[in-house]
Coordinates of C-alpha atoms in Angstrom, one line a residue:
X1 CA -7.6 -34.4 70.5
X2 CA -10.4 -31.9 71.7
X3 CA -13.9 -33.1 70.1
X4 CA -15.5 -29.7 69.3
X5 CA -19.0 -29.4 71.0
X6 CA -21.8 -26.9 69.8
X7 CA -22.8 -24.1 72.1
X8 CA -26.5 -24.2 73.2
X9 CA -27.3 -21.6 70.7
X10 CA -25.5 -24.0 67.6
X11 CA -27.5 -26.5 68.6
X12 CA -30.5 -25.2 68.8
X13 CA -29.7 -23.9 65.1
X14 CA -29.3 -26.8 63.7
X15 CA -32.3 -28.2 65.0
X16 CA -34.1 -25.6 63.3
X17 CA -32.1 -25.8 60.2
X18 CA -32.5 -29.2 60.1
X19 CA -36.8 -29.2 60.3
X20 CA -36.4 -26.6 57.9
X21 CA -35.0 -29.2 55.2
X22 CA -37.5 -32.0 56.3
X23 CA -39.8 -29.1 55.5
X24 CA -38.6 -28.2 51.9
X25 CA -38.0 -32.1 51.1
X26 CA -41.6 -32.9 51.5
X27 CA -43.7 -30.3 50.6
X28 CA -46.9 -29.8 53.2
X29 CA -45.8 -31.5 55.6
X30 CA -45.4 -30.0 59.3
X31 CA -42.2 -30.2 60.7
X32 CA -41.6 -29.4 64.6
X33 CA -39.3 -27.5 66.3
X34 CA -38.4 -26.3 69.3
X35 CA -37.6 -22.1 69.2
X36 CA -36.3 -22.3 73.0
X37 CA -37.1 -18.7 74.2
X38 CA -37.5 -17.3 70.8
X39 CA -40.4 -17.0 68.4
X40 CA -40.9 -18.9 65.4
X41 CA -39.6 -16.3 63.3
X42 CA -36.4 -15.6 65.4
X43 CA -35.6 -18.5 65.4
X44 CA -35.5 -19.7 61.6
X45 CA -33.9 -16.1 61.2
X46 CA -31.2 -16.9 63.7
X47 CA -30.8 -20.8 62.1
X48 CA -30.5 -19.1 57.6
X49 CA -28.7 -15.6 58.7
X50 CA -25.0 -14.8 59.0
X51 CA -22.7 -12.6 57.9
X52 CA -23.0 -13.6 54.3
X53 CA -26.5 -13.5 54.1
X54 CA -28.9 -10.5 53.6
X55 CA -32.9 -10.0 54.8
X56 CA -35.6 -7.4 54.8
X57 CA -38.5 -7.2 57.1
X58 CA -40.6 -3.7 58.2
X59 CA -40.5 -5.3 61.5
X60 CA -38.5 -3.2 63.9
X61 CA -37.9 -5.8 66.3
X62 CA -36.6 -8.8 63.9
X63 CA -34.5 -6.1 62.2
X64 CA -32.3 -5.8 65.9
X65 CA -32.4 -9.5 66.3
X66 CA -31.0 -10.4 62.6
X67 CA -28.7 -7.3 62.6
X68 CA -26.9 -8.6 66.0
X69 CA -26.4 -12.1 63.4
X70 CA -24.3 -9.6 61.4
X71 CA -26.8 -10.2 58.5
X72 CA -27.4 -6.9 56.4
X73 CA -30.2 -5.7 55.8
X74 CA -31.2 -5.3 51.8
X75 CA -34.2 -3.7 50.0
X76 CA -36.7 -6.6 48.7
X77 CA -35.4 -6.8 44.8
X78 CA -31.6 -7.6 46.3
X79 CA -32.3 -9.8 49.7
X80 CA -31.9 -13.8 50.0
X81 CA -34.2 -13.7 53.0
X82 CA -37.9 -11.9 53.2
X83 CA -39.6 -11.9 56.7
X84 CA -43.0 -11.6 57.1
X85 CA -45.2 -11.4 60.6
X86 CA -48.6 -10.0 59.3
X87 CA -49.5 -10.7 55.3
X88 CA -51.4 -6.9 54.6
X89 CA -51.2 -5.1 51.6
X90 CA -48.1 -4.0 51.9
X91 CA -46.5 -7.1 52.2
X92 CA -47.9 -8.6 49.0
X93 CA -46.4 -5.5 47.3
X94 CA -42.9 -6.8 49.1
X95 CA -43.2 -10.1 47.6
X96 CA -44.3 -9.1 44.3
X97 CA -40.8 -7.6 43.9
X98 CA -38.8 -10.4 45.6
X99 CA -36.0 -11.8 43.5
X100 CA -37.1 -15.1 41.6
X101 CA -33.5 -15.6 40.2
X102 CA -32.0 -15.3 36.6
X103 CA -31.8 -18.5 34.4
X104 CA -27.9 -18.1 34.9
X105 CA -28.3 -17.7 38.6
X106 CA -31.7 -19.6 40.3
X107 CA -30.0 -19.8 43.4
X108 CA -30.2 -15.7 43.9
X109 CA -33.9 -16.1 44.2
X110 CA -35.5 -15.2 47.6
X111 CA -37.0 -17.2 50.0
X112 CA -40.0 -15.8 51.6
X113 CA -40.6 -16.3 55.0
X114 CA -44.5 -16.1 56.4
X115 CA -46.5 -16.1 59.7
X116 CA -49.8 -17.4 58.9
X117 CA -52.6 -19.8 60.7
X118 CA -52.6 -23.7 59.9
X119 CA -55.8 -25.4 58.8
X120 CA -57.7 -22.4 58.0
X121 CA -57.8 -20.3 54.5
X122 CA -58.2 -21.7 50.8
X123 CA -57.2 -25.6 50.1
X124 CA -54.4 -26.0 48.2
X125 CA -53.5 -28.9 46.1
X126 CA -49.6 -29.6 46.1
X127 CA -48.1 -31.7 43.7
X128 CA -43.9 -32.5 42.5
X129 CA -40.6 -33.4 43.9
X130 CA -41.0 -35.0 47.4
X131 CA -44.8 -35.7 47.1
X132 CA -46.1 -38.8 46.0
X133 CA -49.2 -38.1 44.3
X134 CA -50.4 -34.6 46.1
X135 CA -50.7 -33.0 49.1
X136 CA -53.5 -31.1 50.1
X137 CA -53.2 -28.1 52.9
X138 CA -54.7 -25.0 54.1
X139 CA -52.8 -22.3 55.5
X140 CA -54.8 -18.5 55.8
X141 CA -52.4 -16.7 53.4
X142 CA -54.6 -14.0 50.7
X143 CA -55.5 -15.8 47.4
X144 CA -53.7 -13.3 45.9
X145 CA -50.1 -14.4 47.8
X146 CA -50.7 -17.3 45.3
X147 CA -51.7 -15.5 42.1
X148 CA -48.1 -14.3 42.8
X149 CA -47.1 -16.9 43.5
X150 CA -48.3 -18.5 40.0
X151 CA -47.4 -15.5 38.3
X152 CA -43.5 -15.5 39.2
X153 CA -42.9 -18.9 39.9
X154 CA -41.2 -20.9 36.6
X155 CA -39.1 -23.7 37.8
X156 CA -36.2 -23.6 38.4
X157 CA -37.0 -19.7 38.7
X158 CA -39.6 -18.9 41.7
X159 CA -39.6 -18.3 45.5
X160 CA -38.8 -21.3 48.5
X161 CA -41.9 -20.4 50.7
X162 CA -41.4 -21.4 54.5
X163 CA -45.0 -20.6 56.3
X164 CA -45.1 -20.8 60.2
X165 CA -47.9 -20.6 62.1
X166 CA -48.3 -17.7 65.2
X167 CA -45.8 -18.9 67.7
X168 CA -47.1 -20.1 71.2
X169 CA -45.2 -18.5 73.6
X170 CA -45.8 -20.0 76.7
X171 CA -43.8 -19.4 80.5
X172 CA -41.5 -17.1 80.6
X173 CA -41.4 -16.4 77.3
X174 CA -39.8 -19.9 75.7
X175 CA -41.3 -20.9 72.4
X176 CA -42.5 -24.8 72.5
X177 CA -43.8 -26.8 69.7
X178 CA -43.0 -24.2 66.5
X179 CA -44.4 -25.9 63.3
X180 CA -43.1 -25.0 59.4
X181 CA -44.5 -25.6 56.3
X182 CA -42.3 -25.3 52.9
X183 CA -43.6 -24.9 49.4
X184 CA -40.4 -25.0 47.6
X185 CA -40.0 -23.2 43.7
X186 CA -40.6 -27.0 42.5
X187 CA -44.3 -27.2 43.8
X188 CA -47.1 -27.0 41.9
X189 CA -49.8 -25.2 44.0
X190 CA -54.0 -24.7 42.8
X191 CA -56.4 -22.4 44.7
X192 CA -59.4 -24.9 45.7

């Protein structure tokens, strides 16, 4: 009997995948991952898209990389996945029309997915599931990402939030030590 083995690419997926559960199980915490040759962003595209999934960025070059995945790409109101390199005006628009779900179906809510600096920006006290008591973070995201944020967000309605820093793209090109943050639907988040 032939003991299936995953390709580099599967395993590399799973990886990802897998730091970006740690990441929505505890709340503010950093989770590390190796992107190996791809940028942060490619590479938790290429670990959540497939053909049964949908996305929507206005970045030309993610849209050729998740399209080869066979994921379509869907206008904001209808996607699962929203991609985000630079948080501008326009973005926030995005969001504020990202699906949060129905009562009858929370899991058709979108999960948004943002480039923005570590350790910089407003505080932000977390608190609920996978915490202990709180969490406190800082991540350079506009205050008003998280009016929002506080303004769609009603358990179990709201938005899975996965934040990565810039990627660090070092050599020829191979991505080493990409970081996530997740701020699931279930987190309580104040502005300090």
């Amino acid at each position: 009997m032939n003991t299936p083995t995953l390709s580099p690419q599967e395993t590399q997926d799973h990886a990802v995948f897998t730091a970006l559960m740690w990441a929505l199980s505890r709340p503010g915490e950093i989770q590390d991952f190796d992107a190996r040759g791809d940028n942060g962003l490619e590479a938790v595209g290429k670990a959540l898209l497939d053909l049964e999934t949908s996305f929507f960025t206005t970045d030309p070059a993610l849209r050729q990389t998740f399209a080869r995945l066979g994921a379509r790409l869907e206008s904001p109101e209808k996607t699962a996945y929203l991609f985000f390199p630079v948080m501008d005006e326009g973005a926030l628009e995005t969001i504020s029309r990202a699906s949060v779900g129905t009562l009858l179906y929370p899991d058709h809510a979108a999960s948004i997915v943002v480039v923005a600096e570590f350790n910089q920006g407003p505080k932000l006290h977390l608190r609920g599931p996978g915490i202990k008591d709180f969490n406190e973070i800082q991540v350079n995201l506009p205050e008003r990402f998280w009016q929002l944020r506080d303004e769609r967000v009603s358990f179990p309605l709201g938005w899975d939030v996965l934040i990565l820093p810039p990627s660090r793209l070092v050599g020829e090109g191979r991505g080493e030590g990409e970081q996530v943050i997740a701020i699931p639907r279930s987190t309580k988040v104040e502005v300090i």
